[in-house]
Structure formats: C-alpha cells, structure tokens
Amino acid sequence: MIATGKAGEALDRAGLGPVREADARRCSALGAEALPEVAPREPGQVAEVLRFCAKERLACVPVGGGTELSFGGVPRRVDLLVSTSNLTGVVEYAPADLTATVRAGTTLGVLRETVSRNRHEVPLEASGGDWATLGGVLAAASDGPRRLLWGSPREQVLGIAVAHPDGTIAKAGGRVVKNVTGYDLPRLHAGALGTLGVIVEATIRLRPKPRAARAAGVAFHELDAAAGFLRAVRASPLRPSTLDLLDPEGAQTAFGAEFAAGWLFLVRFDGEEAALEAEGGRLRALAAERGGRFLPFANPERVLLEDPRRIAWGGALLWLRASTVPSMVPTFLERIRREAGGRPVSALARAGIGTIHILAGGEFPLSEVPTFVGAARETARGLGASLLVVDAPPAARRDLPVWGEAPGGIAVMRRLKQAFDPEGVLSPGRFVEGL
Amino acid sequence: MTASPLVRDLLRMLEPDGVLCEPEDLLVYECDGLALFRATPEAVVLPRSTEQVAGVVRFCAARGVPIVARGAGTGLSGGATPAPGGIVLELARMNRILDVDAEDRTAHVETGLVNADLSAAVRSKGLFYAPDPSSQFASTIGGNVAENSGGPHGFKYGQTVRHVLGLTVVLNDGSVARIGGPNAENPGYDLVGVFVGSEGTFGIATEAWLRLTPIPPFVETLLFSFRSLLDGCRAVSEMVAAGVEAAALEMLDDRTIAAIEASVYAAGYPKEVGAVLLVELDGTREEVEAQAREARSIAKRCGALATSEAVEEAERARLWKGRKSAFGAMGRIAPDLYVQDAVVPRSRIAEVLAKIGAIADRHRLRLANVFHAGDGNLHPNLSYDARDADEVRRVLQAGEEMLRACVEAGGSLSGEHGIGLEKRDFMGLLFTEADLEAMGRVRRAFDPQGVFNPGKVLPLRACRERVPAPAEEPVAP
Ligand SMILES: Cc1cc2nc3c(=O)[nH]c(=O)nc-3n(C[C@H](O)[C@H](O)[C@H](O)COP(=O)(O)OP(=O)(O)OC[C@H]3O[C@@H](n4cnc5c(N)ncnc54)[C@H](O)[C@@H]3O)c2cc1C
C-alpha cells in the first residue's frame, strides 16, 4: 500500500478514492514532502471530495496539468491534491457556433488538436503550453503573446461549472457568445486560482484560424530607440497580434547568436495574405526610421514565446511578473535592469499589453532573492505597477510577499472567500492577503 | 408639501436642488424604458461627488432604506424601477471626463457621463469608445456598466465589460473602493468583471477607467438582400466560420423592412425580400478589401439578390439609416413597443425565428425582427397598445414563449438588456437552485444587507440568506 497519509486513508474509507501518491515535483511546488492525490472521474465526485474536505477540515489544492502549481503563495496547509486528470473530454464542440464545452482536465494540446480539423484555434495560451489544462489556464488566467489579438483569457470563457465545498456544482454563463443572464461568475473564477471552487467544466470561444501569419524581429541597440519604435507602432494603424520586447539577455538566451543584437521586438501579424504584405512593409519602414534592424522569421510560430522561462539562462530560479500600462514598459525595463546590476536577470515584456516577465537564471545567488524581489517591488510601486512572484524556490517563497499590497475591494474579496469556502479548505493562503 | 424626515435628512447632505420629493418631479422616475413596471420613490437624490454618494449610502443603509441607482433610465428590463419605500440615486450630475490618456488609450470618467459624449470628446485624438448601444446618445456609462451593454459593433469589439478597466464603487457601508485599474492585470479576484453586468445590485459605480479604441483608418459597409431569412442566416454563419471579422453583422427581417419603408424613415431598402444583412468592415484598406471580397463571395453563394456598398461616411450612414430607425419605425405602427432580447447559438437563428414568428401569429401580435446576427442576439419586437389590457397580456405571454424557445435551442434570456424585474422569474429556466445560490452569495458579498436594487435579477428566494461576517474582517475605512 502506498503512503498517502491520514487524509488519503480517510478518503479511501469514505469511498472517494482511489488515492494515489502525488508526483514529487507537485509536492515540492507546494512546499510539501509527500501528498495524497485523488482524481475524480465525474464533476459530481469533485463536489463530494470537496464536501468531505470541508467536513474533515482537510486543506486541498486543485491541480490540472500541474504546470502552474507554484503560482501564488505557499498554502498555509495542504493535506490533499484534487486532480482533474480524469475529468477530460470535449462535451460539445459546435463548429458552426465557434464554441466548445470542455471538461476542465482536458489539455490545451488535446483541445487545439480537436478544433484544428475545422481550421479553428483556441484563443488561450499558457506557459505550460499543450500540457496546461483548460481548468488550470482559466484558474490562473494564464496568457501569452497573442493576448494582444485575442484579449484576456477572461474574455474567452462563456460559461462555467464549478464544484464548491458545500458539495454543490454551480453553473453560470452559458454556451452562447453574448450573454448577460445573471452575474458574470466565469469572470470571478478566472484568475481565482481555485480558491472559491474547482472549475469542472467550461465553455469557451473559438476562433477561425487566420489564413496566414507573418512574423519579424526588430532589433535596437539602445532602449531609447526601442521605446520610440514601440510608441510609433502603437500609434500607427498596425494591429499586430504579438508585440513582445526582449531585453538583450533574454534575446540571447531564447534565440542565440542569430538575433543577439540588443533589444529585440517580436512582432507577428495574423490575417489575410494581401493585408499582411502591406503591414510587413509598414513595420519595416517604422523600424528603418528609428535605426532598427528588421529580421524576418521564416516560421511565424517561432516568435510565440508562450513560456517566458525560455529567456532564463540556465533554468529559472525566480520568475516575477509586473503589470503596468504599455507606455511604462520601457522605463520599467530600464529600472529593473539597473536593479539586476549584472546578475543573470532577463526580461520579456508583452509590450502591447503591459505585462513584464522578469526571470532570474539558475546562477542567480539564492541568498539575494529576497532583496531583489524587494527592490523589484519598490520599482513597481514607484511606477504604479503591480508585481507578482510567479515562481521561486519554495523555501524562499514562504517568506516572500508574493502578491504585494492588498488590492482595492479586499473587504469584498474576503467576504467572497468566506461565502464560498467558509472552512477555508481550498488552497488556504495561496491567494492575495492569505485568502 | 412638508418634507418627510427622510427628505430633511437627505437635504442636509446635498444642495437644495439635489433632492427631489414633489410628486410631479417623481413622476419621471417611476419607471425606466420598460414602462410595464412602475413604482414611486420616496425621493430622488442627485449627488455631485463620490463623497455625497457615500454619505447618502451610509445614511440609507443604516436605516434600511433601499437605493436604486439610475443613469438615464433607458434600461429595458426594469432595472431602474424604484424599490418600494426607497430612494432613487441619479448620477446625471456626475458627468465629467476626468482624464484622457491618448498614449495608453484610456479615459477616466464619472459614470453619469453620456456614452456618446465620450466618443465625441476623444475623436480629435483619433480615438473612440467602442460600446455603442443604440441608446448611446442618452444612456450613461454607469448604466452601460451595470447592464454590460452591447451594440451593433459589439460583434468585433465586445460588450462593455471588455472596455472597463477599473471602477470607483461605493459599497453598502458607504466605504469607497477602487477596484481594478488601467494596468494589464490587477491582483485579486476580478471584481470589475463581476461588477459589470450586476445591474445596480452590488454598489454604486461613481467613476470608471475605460479603454479607448483607435478609429479605424478605413471602413466599408455592405448591404445584402436575400430572398429568405434562411439564406441570410446561412450567409452569416459562413462569414463567421470563414473568419470575416466584421465590425458589425446586423440583420433585418421582411416585417421590419416593410415597417421602415412604410414610415417616414424609409431608407430605400429593397422591397419584396426576406431579409437584409448589413456587414460593416473596418481596419486597414488591404484588410477591409480582402474581407469584403470574401463577404461578397459568401453572400453570392448563399443567394444574395442585390448588394450595395459604401465607403464614404454619408453613403454608409444611408445604408445604416434603416437599421438605426427600426425602433422608431416600429413605434409608428402602434403606440408602444416591447423589445425582447434573447440569444441563441448562431447556427440556430433561422430555426428559432420561425418559431418566434409562429408565436407572434398565434397571439395575433405584430412582430418585427432586427438582430445582431453575428452573435445570435435576437430582438423580436412586438408593437402594441398599452391601453389594451388584453393585448398587454398577449405581449407578455408571447414574450415568455419566445424566451422558452430560445432557451430550448441552447440560448439564454438576455444578450444585453439584462434581467432586471422583467426576467427575474424566468431565471429558473436556465439555472438550478445551486446556480442561483452561488450568484446570491456573490451579491451578498458585495451587499450583505441588500440595500442596492432589492428584488431585481435573482428570484427572491435566492437572495434571502445572509452571509456571516468573517471573523478577521478589517474595519472598512
Ligand atoms: C431606444 C433604445 C435603444 C437601446 N439600445 C440598446 C442597445 O443597442 N444595446 C444595449 O445593450 N442596450 C440598449 N438599450 C437599453 C439601455 O439603453 C441600456 O441598458 C443602457 O445601458 C442603460 O443606461 P442608462 O444610463 O439609461 O441606465 P438606467 O436605465 O438608468 O439603469 C440601468 C441599470 O443600471 C443601474 N445603474 C445605473 N447607473 C449605475 C451606476 N452608476 N452604478 C451602479 N448601477 C447603476 C440601474 O440601477 C439599473 O439597474 C436601449 C434602450 C433604448 C430605450
């Protein structure tokens, strides 16, 4: 028999098993040695497991692909993982309506494959790529380079079904693309990290795959010139689907010598062949005006850095994400570079959106993590940005202010948590202000 | 008239002209755009600042006086109908544009601002505010936020929720919270996302940070006519599937066209056709031209009878004229108009419209359909005479049957007008007790005492229970 602890045995006795031992990486991401894991086969079973947890005061963490488990604070307590790995499959794919209703444990890879037969695409991205599950992507509100074209992941959720610790499953939204019937609970659960309930099913929007795509890099020696180019592109009629900016270290790590030419923009256009030709020409002209080097990519998929960790030299020791407005991106990059002061730190800005991923590489001194995070947080505060620790070694994470200052409306957030999870069994301590 | 104690207290918080209590002043506040529901408020307050709103809310909440927020009162689901014994809080005087950031394309405004005034104010910067409800020359940002309003251009640009970045809200204890903001992401639960569309039941929004959109460099409007609605719907489906990212995809049925052409609003739409489809494309010239080619070839394949095209603004306005005046033209047929609003999966529009036609005929009602075809958002319009009690009864009966037909086809109760009072008791068609309980919990987390817009949106049993206050709850500032 495997060692699944008291919680595991209790679940087994209650007929809610089988209980297995969770993968070691998952445990360590949550700062635990070993943990039992259950993987219910039906949405109703998820609700039963949660009800059991509430009754027995067992703290549980929902897990999908396990790709974002380290996101957020280290939970105050974990007794159990509730996996959606057996909760898979496309419930309804309506090609003519461009919608799909999917069980939460279905991976993006499977979903992408399923809809590609009709030349559709899933307007969601995640650092875990194909391995991320739909439930996980929504719970973490993961995004990627094409958010500029698609909008935030919250905009893709049309309907949702969520299992709660009172043993119920509540639906909200629906399967249609426009809907104001009842409160928009899909938005509430998107980005809530499963702290209000476990997403068991969701209906999302799909998009027709664009007929064509083009991509180019535009490289600048100086950040000032890059900032001017960013302003010019944003003020132009160009509508890129991706507008990322890598600092020199990030560019070097992700693309090697090929594009190692300073500050590198990754720009992609999706659309009609004829329009792309013209947009490419305009982009080239804007680059030339500011002394940028125009570097066309033969394969437009290559510019899509879905996983920011690709810019971290020697693996990612620490991953921070700042959120600001696009005009502030260059200043933020400059300041954070100053804070890094020669240590292995690289940055990837989704410059058209205003998010900035900051990665400290494997050789960054562990002991300097807290002061660097503190300095990054000060930088963010000074610029009106927010800063979040996405990943750090669990030992360091425990003492780091992962979320920063209390957000506006925290009193309402506390009451929401209290209303949905009165026993505090859903990932206690993982969310803002210890929720 | 001697002022009631309530009014005397309110007057202490506001200027003398900031409180209305005379019966003739209260008359216009008895209902919103859906005149089927009426109630008289105790008083109407017209605050000029967030502080005044907070003062009024604190005062009323402490005394259990319900508060109904009101923008312009153009709502179509009874959302702004006063609550018995309560006051109406009208935001019309809080209509300033506080800041416009052209580089990051955001505007910070007070919520009493009229929707169209924002676009007018930022036009010189090459920007506009994308949500464009047909009521945009009257309706307010606050009302749009509360209803998550849409408009013809919502097909491409999305409904209001996509354009609201942050809000200043007055909560039920009179505290003021700033939720969200212009940054790409904000830590914590997406309170802005759930506040939008909460129909005045969560709190009073006094300020908003909104996303502005660049005015597209090139716009083309195409008008196709079809022998039957079925052909038109097929064209819409194919366009959506082919990725024609139209700014708008609007359809008018034969009954609507006949009403328009018989009215002073005659737009010269082709007669004797089953449907007219308006397709608007915007973007760069190359993009628009490529998409127009695609749209034309799909329309032709689906049996389009005639096509008009326009690029110049005046010409485009001519093509839009019929669509924009559809409600007015319908109003000429009979004194009153009931605008139904429901959604179906876009592949089932034609089938559901056939059922809707049969329902109207069975109840001997005059029906016309104008709808946002791209999103499957139907607007069956019924003309009637409110003085004819039997006709009113038939209108309501037909309205309910139409909703049921939409729900049976996998649709929903409202695409943009909200639930309000009108559809509150139909929520059970879509949602279980558990679903409604989850919504009730969210409502009580925002408004534990039920001060704001009581009796709206959720069937009464779902609002009953109170949330226990969390132990570690900090004292709100
Ligand atoms: C001719 C006509 C055409 C229309 N066309 C469309 C259309 O194309 N698309 C569409 O979506 N709707 C349309 N509508 C409906 C209506 O205009 C919208 O719902 C609009 O958003 C209401 O705005 P308002 O300022 O009039 O709000 P009101 O009617 O005054 O209020 C609506 C709701 O919002 C609440 N509220 C108002 N202000 C606030 C605030 N500051 N904070 C919190 N709650 C608040 C109220 O309590 C109420 O529940 C139309 C209406 C008419 C009469």
mmCIF file of C-alpha atoms in Angstrom, chain A residues 88-324:
data_model
loop_
_atom_site.group_PDB
_atom_site.id
_atom_site.type_symbol
_atom_site.label_atom_id
_atom_site.label_comp_id
_atom_site.label_asym_id
_atom_site.label_seq_id
_atom_site.Cartn_x
_atom_site.Cartn_y
_atom_site.Cartn_z
ATOM 1 C CA THR A 88 -11.323 15.092 -19.526
ATOM 2 C CA GLY A 89 -13.027 15.295 -22.853
ATOM 3 C CA VAL A 90 -14.866 17.653 -25.095
ATOM 4 C CA VAL A 91 -18.523 17.657 -24.064
ATOM 5 C CA GLU A 92 -19.712 19.602 -27.070
ATOM 6 C CA TYR A 93 -17.798 21.113 -29.927
ATOM 7 C CA ALA A 94 -20.096 23.292 -32.041
ATOM 8 C CA PRO A 95 -18.046 24.262 -35.073
ATOM 9 C CA ALA A 96 -20.796 26.400 -36.580
ATOM 10 C CA ASP A 97 -21.086 28.386 -33.346
ATOM 11 C CA LEU A 98 -17.332 28.528 -32.735
ATOM 12 C CA THR A 99 -17.732 27.332 -29.167
ATOM 13 C CA ALA A 100 -16.582 24.295 -27.225
ATOM 14 C CA THR A 101 -17.738 22.943 -23.879
ATOM 15 C CA VAL A 102 -14.929 21.044 -22.278
ATOM 16 C CA ARG A 103 -14.173 19.157 -19.070
ATOM 17 C CA ALA A 104 -11.641 21.039 -17.004
ATOM 18 C CA GLY A 105 -8.866 18.464 -17.147
ATOM 19 C CA THR A 106 -8.665 18.480 -20.933
ATOM 20 C CA THR A 107 -5.262 19.726 -22.022
ATOM 21 C CA LEU A 108 -4.762 22.649 -24.357
ATOM 22 C CA GLY A 109 -2.910 20.229 -26.619
ATOM 23 C CA VAL A 110 -5.940 17.956 -26.997
ATOM 24 C CA LEU A 111 -8.253 20.904 -27.411
ATOM 25 C CA ARG A 112 -6.064 22.536 -30.046
ATOM 26 C CA GLU A 113 -5.859 19.244 -31.915
ATOM 27 C CA THR A 114 -9.635 18.705 -31.727
ATOM 28 C CA VAL A 115 -10.560 22.050 -33.211
ATOM 29 C CA SER A 116 -7.807 22.191 -35.791
ATOM 30 C CA ARG A 117 -9.721 19.798 -38.033
ATOM 31 C CA ASN A 118 -12.106 22.650 -38.785
ATOM 32 C CA ARG A 119 -9.263 25.168 -39.011
ATOM 33 C CA HIS A 120 -10.272 26.666 -35.687
ATOM 34 C CA GLU A 121 -7.972 27.836 -32.930
ATOM 35 C CA VAL A 122 -8.236 28.069 -29.155
ATOM 36 C CA PRO A 123 -7.637 31.672 -28.094
ATOM 37 C CA LEU A 124 -5.742 30.663 -24.953
ATOM 38 C CA GLU A 125 -2.073 30.335 -24.167
ATOM 39 C CA ALA A 126 -0.133 29.279 -21.095
ATOM 40 C CA SER A 127 3.434 28.891 -20.007
ATOM 41 C CA GLY A 128 2.743 25.165 -19.764
ATOM 42 C CA GLY A 129 1.713 25.155 -23.436
ATOM 43 C CA ASP A 130 -0.001 21.999 -24.641
ATOM 44 C CA TRP A 131 0.315 20.405 -21.184
ATOM 45 C CA ALA A 132 -1.746 23.022 -19.403
ATOM 46 C CA THR A 133 -5.364 22.048 -18.769
ATOM 47 C CA LEU A 134 -8.312 24.266 -19.584
ATOM 48 C CA GLY A 135 -9.292 24.462 -15.906
ATOM 49 C CA GLY A 136 -5.781 25.419 -14.913
ATOM 50 C CA VAL A 137 -5.430 28.023 -17.645
ATOM 51 C CA LEU A 138 -8.666 29.669 -16.565
ATOM 52 C CA ALA A 139 -7.985 29.432 -12.840
ATOM 53 C CA ALA A 140 -4.576 31.031 -13.299
ATOM 54 C CA ALA A 141 -5.837 33.409 -16.028
ATOM 55 C CA SER A 142 -2.754 32.449 -17.997
ATOM 56 C CA ASP A 143 -1.934 34.410 -21.072
ATOM 57 C CA GLY A 144 0.685 34.611 -23.768
ATOM 58 C CA PRO A 145 1.918 36.598 -26.753
ATOM 59 C CA ARG A 146 -1.340 36.597 -28.685
ATOM 60 C CA ARG A 147 -3.409 38.131 -25.910
ATOM 61 C CA LEU A 148 -2.902 41.318 -27.909
ATOM 62 C CA LEU A 149 -5.077 39.853 -30.656
ATOM 63 C CA TRP A 150 -7.460 37.741 -28.603
ATOM 64 C CA GLY A 151 -7.930 39.725 -25.444
ATOM 65 C CA SER A 152 -7.510 38.395 -21.938
ATOM 66 C CA PRO A 153 -8.343 34.763 -21.111
ATOM 67 C CA ARG A 154 -11.334 36.039 -19.121
ATOM 68 C CA GLU A 155 -12.905 37.147 -22.366
ATOM 69 C CA GLN A 156 -12.816 33.631 -23.782
ATOM 70 C CA VAL A 157 -14.945 31.976 -21.070
ATOM 71 C CA LEU A 158 -18.634 31.938 -21.913
ATOM 72 C CA GLY A 159 -19.821 29.584 -19.250
ATOM 73 C CA ILE A 160 -18.501 27.657 -16.320
ATOM 74 C CA ALA A 161 -19.401 24.905 -13.877
ATOM 75 C CA VAL A 162 -17.697 24.986 -10.507
ATOM 76 C CA ALA A 163 -17.670 22.475 -7.643
ATOM 77 C CA HIS A 164 -17.866 24.031 -4.181
ATOM 78 C CA PRO A 165 -17.015 22.825 -0.670
ATOM 79 C CA ASP A 166 -20.723 22.702 0.206
ATOM 80 C CA GLY A 167 -20.947 19.800 -2.218
ATOM 81 C CA THR A 168 -22.834 21.648 -4.919
ATOM 82 C CA ILE A 169 -21.955 22.361 -8.515
ATOM 83 C CA ALA A 170 -22.957 25.800 -9.720
ATOM 84 C CA LYS A 171 -23.119 26.876 -13.346
ATOM 85 C CA ALA A 172 -23.059 30.399 -14.675
ATOM 86 C CA GLY A 173 -22.970 31.958 -18.101
ATOM 87 C CA GLY A 174 -23.946 29.635 -20.933
ATOM 88 C CA ARG A 175 -22.933 28.303 -24.322
ATOM 89 C CA VAL A 176 -23.739 31.389 -26.389
ATOM 90 C CA VAL A 177 -21.232 34.081 -27.300
ATOM 91 C CA LYS A 178 -23.173 37.023 -25.906
ATOM 92 C CA ASN A 179 -24.970 36.762 -22.605
ATOM 93 C CA VAL A 180 -25.953 38.920 -19.655
ATOM 94 C CA THR A 181 -28.185 36.418 -17.904
ATOM 95 C CA GLY A 182 -27.180 36.517 -14.239
ATOM 96 C CA TYR A 183 -23.889 37.596 -12.751
ATOM 97 C CA ASP A 184 -20.695 37.011 -14.687
ATOM 98 C CA LEU A 185 -19.265 34.325 -12.422
ATOM 99 C CA PRO A 186 -16.972 32.977 -15.152
ATOM 100 C CA ARG A 187 -15.002 36.202 -14.671
ATOM 101 C CA LEU A 188 -14.878 35.717 -10.933
ATOM 102 C CA HIS A 189 -13.414 32.229 -11.177
ATOM 103 C CA ALA A 190 -10.989 33.121 -13.959
ATOM 104 C CA GLY A 191 -7.826 34.054 -12.090
ATOM 105 C CA ALA A 192 -9.130 32.939 -8.675
ATOM 106 C CA LEU A 193 -6.655 30.008 -8.554
ATOM 107 C CA GLY A 194 -9.376 27.660 -7.428
ATOM 108 C CA THR A 195 -9.744 29.424 -4.085
ATOM 109 C CA LEU A 196 -13.537 29.778 -4.468
ATOM 110 C CA GLY A 197 -14.238 26.400 -6.031
ATOM 111 C CA VAL A 198 -12.883 23.916 -8.528
ATOM 112 C CA ILE A 199 -13.728 24.553 -12.169
ATOM 113 C CA VAL A 200 -15.059 21.269 -13.547
ATOM 114 C CA GLU A 201 -16.280 22.356 -16.964
ATOM 115 C CA ALA A 202 -16.178 25.460 -19.127
ATOM 116 C CA THR A 203 -17.481 26.711 -22.437
ATOM 117 C CA ILE A 204 -15.025 28.804 -24.376
ATOM 118 C CA ARG A 205 -14.959 30.798 -27.565
ATOM 119 C CA LEU A 206 -13.028 29.505 -30.533
ATOM 120 C CA ARG A 207 -11.685 31.469 -33.470
ATOM 121 C CA PRO A 208 -11.240 30.618 -37.109
ATOM 122 C CA LYS A 209 -7.541 30.118 -37.773
ATOM 123 C CA PRO A 210 -6.213 33.123 -39.652
ATOM 124 C CA ARG A 211 -5.470 32.373 -43.261
ATOM 125 C CA ALA A 212 -1.895 33.485 -42.942
ATOM 126 C CA ALA A 213 0.666 34.772 -40.482
ATOM 127 C CA ARG A 214 3.937 36.670 -40.775
ATOM 128 C CA ALA A 215 6.498 37.463 -38.157
ATOM 129 C CA ALA A 216 9.608 39.514 -37.790
ATOM 130 C CA GLY A 217 12.110 40.579 -35.200
ATOM 131 C CA VAL A 218 13.120 44.215 -34.950
ATOM 132 C CA ALA A 219 16.344 44.811 -33.036
ATOM 133 C CA PHE A 220 17.712 48.007 -31.479
ATOM 134 C CA HIS A 221 20.999 48.739 -29.772
ATOM 135 C CA GLU A 222 19.515 51.305 -27.430
ATOM 136 C CA LEU A 223 16.438 51.063 -25.249
ATOM 137 C CA ASP A 224 15.515 54.666 -26.118
ATOM 138 C CA ALA A 225 15.235 53.824 -29.783
ATOM 139 C CA ALA A 226 13.223 50.726 -28.918
ATOM 140 C CA ALA A 227 10.871 52.860 -26.816
ATOM 141 C CA GLY A 228 10.359 55.231 -29.745
ATOM 142 C CA PHE A 229 9.570 52.305 -32.026
ATOM 143 C CA LEU A 230 7.071 50.927 -29.526
ATOM 144 C CA ARG A 231 5.291 54.274 -29.375
ATOM 145 C CA ALA A 232 5.282 54.540 -33.157
ATOM 146 C CA VAL A 233 3.853 51.059 -33.699
ATOM 147 C CA ARG A 234 1.147 51.609 -31.098
ATOM 148 C CA ALA A 235 0.164 54.952 -32.604
ATOM 149 C CA SER A 236 0.085 53.512 -36.144
ATOM 150 C CA PRO A 237 -2.834 51.724 -37.790
ATOM 151 C CA LEU A 238 -0.860 48.475 -37.487
ATOM 152 C CA ARG A 239 -2.655 45.795 -35.476
ATOM 153 C CA PRO A 240 -0.046 43.179 -34.651
ATOM 154 C CA SER A 241 -1.215 40.001 -32.950
ATOM 155 C CA THR A 242 2.010 39.898 -30.940
ATOM 156 C CA LEU A 243 4.242 42.743 -29.809
ATOM 157 C CA ASP A 244 6.787 41.372 -27.355
ATOM 158 C CA LEU A 245 10.027 43.034 -26.330
ATOM 159 C CA LEU A 246 13.028 41.087 -25.042
ATOM 160 C CA ASP A 247 15.966 42.624 -23.296
ATOM 161 C CA PRO A 248 19.400 41.768 -24.738
ATOM 162 C CA GLU A 249 19.960 38.880 -22.289
ATOM 163 C CA GLY A 250 16.537 37.439 -22.971
ATOM 164 C CA ALA A 251 17.018 37.683 -26.723
ATOM 165 C CA GLN A 252 20.381 35.987 -26.493
ATOM 166 C CA THR A 253 19.018 33.137 -24.389
ATOM 167 C CA ALA A 254 15.887 32.491 -26.414
ATOM 168 C CA PHE A 255 17.340 32.894 -29.882
ATOM 169 C CA GLY A 256 21.094 32.533 -29.530
ATOM 170 C CA ALA A 257 23.547 34.410 -31.674
ATOM 171 C CA GLU A 258 21.095 34.589 -34.564
ATOM 172 C CA PHE A 259 19.171 37.544 -33.083
ATOM 173 C CA ALA A 260 21.546 38.612 -30.371
ATOM 174 C CA ALA A 261 21.553 42.216 -31.363
ATOM 175 C CA GLY A 262 20.316 44.102 -28.350
ATOM 176 C CA TRP A 263 16.663 44.855 -27.571
ATOM 177 C CA LEU A 264 14.512 42.607 -29.694
ATOM 178 C CA PHE A 265 10.871 43.095 -30.619
ATOM 179 C CA LEU A 266 8.951 40.045 -31.728
ATOM 180 C CA VAL A 267 6.110 41.132 -33.959
ATOM 181 C CA ARG A 268 3.550 38.941 -35.592
ATOM 182 C CA PHE A 269 0.583 39.639 -37.831
ATOM 183 C CA ASP A 270 -2.314 37.268 -38.447
ATOM 184 C CA GLY A 271 -4.819 37.789 -41.230
ATOM 185 C CA GLU A 272 -5.278 37.943 -44.963
ATOM 186 C CA GLU A 273 -2.226 37.390 -47.150
ATOM 187 C CA ALA A 274 -2.673 40.663 -49.030
ATOM 188 C CA ALA A 275 -3.040 42.696 -45.841
ATOM 189 C CA LEU A 276 -0.014 41.035 -44.238
ATOM 190 C CA GLU A 277 2.185 42.042 -47.125
ATOM 191 C CA ALA A 278 1.254 45.693 -46.601
ATOM 192 C CA GLU A 279 1.568 45.517 -42.802
ATOM 193 C CA GLY A 280 5.002 43.943 -43.083
ATOM 194 C CA GLY A 281 6.060 46.828 -45.347
ATOM 195 C CA ARG A 282 4.799 49.423 -42.870
ATOM 196 C CA LEU A 283 6.532 47.724 -39.973
ATOM 197 C CA ARG A 284 9.805 47.599 -41.895
ATOM 198 C CA ALA A 285 9.523 51.315 -42.639
ATOM 199 C CA LEU A 286 8.854 52.186 -38.990
ATOM 200 C CA ALA A 287 11.880 50.098 -37.975
ATOM 201 C CA ALA A 288 14.110 51.751 -40.562
ATOM 202 C CA GLU A 289 13.111 55.253 -39.455
ATOM 203 C CA ARG A 290 14.472 54.514 -36.000
ATOM 204 C CA GLY A 291 17.547 52.577 -36.967
ATOM 205 C CA GLY A 292 16.121 49.181 -36.081
ATOM 206 C CA ARG A 293 17.289 46.012 -37.783
ATOM 207 C CA PHE A 294 14.437 44.154 -39.462
ATOM 208 C CA LEU A 295 14.782 40.391 -39.139
ATOM 209 C CA PRO A 296 12.018 38.406 -40.837
ATOM 210 C CA PHE A 297 11.250 34.979 -39.386
ATOM 211 C CA ALA A 298 10.608 32.284 -41.956
ATOM 212 C CA ASN A 299 8.428 30.417 -39.473
ATOM 213 C CA PRO A 300 5.939 32.740 -37.759
ATOM 214 C CA GLU A 301 5.381 30.196 -34.949
ATOM 215 C CA ARG A 302 8.896 30.830 -33.690
ATOM 216 C CA VAL A 303 8.121 34.277 -32.301
ATOM 217 C CA LEU A 304 5.467 32.895 -29.982
ATOM 218 C CA LEU A 305 7.235 32.685 -26.643
ATOM 219 C CA GLU A 306 4.381 31.039 -24.809
ATOM 220 C CA ASP A 307 6.672 30.125 -21.922
ATOM 221 C CA PRO A 308 8.585 33.113 -20.505
ATOM 222 C CA ARG A 309 11.021 30.722 -18.835
ATOM 223 C CA ARG A 310 12.661 30.326 -22.230
ATOM 224 C CA ILE A 311 14.518 33.570 -21.637
ATOM 225 C CA ALA A 312 16.052 32.396 -18.351
ATOM 226 C CA TRP A 313 19.706 31.450 -18.618
ATOM 227 C CA GLY A 314 20.433 28.094 -17.033
ATOM 228 C CA GLY A 315 16.867 27.451 -15.882
ATOM 229 C CA ALA A 316 14.557 29.773 -13.992
ATOM 230 C CA LEU A 317 15.361 30.320 -10.338
ATOM 231 C CA LEU A 318 12.902 33.169 -9.876
ATOM 232 C CA TRP A 319 10.049 34.427 -12.011
ATOM 233 C CA LEU A 320 8.320 37.738 -11.402
ATOM 234 C CA ARG A 321 5.514 39.299 -13.383
ATOM 235 C CA ALA A 322 4.830 43.001 -13.372
ATOM 236 C CA SER A 323 1.667 44.597 -14.712
ATOM 237 C CA THR A 324 1.580 48.140 -15.952
#
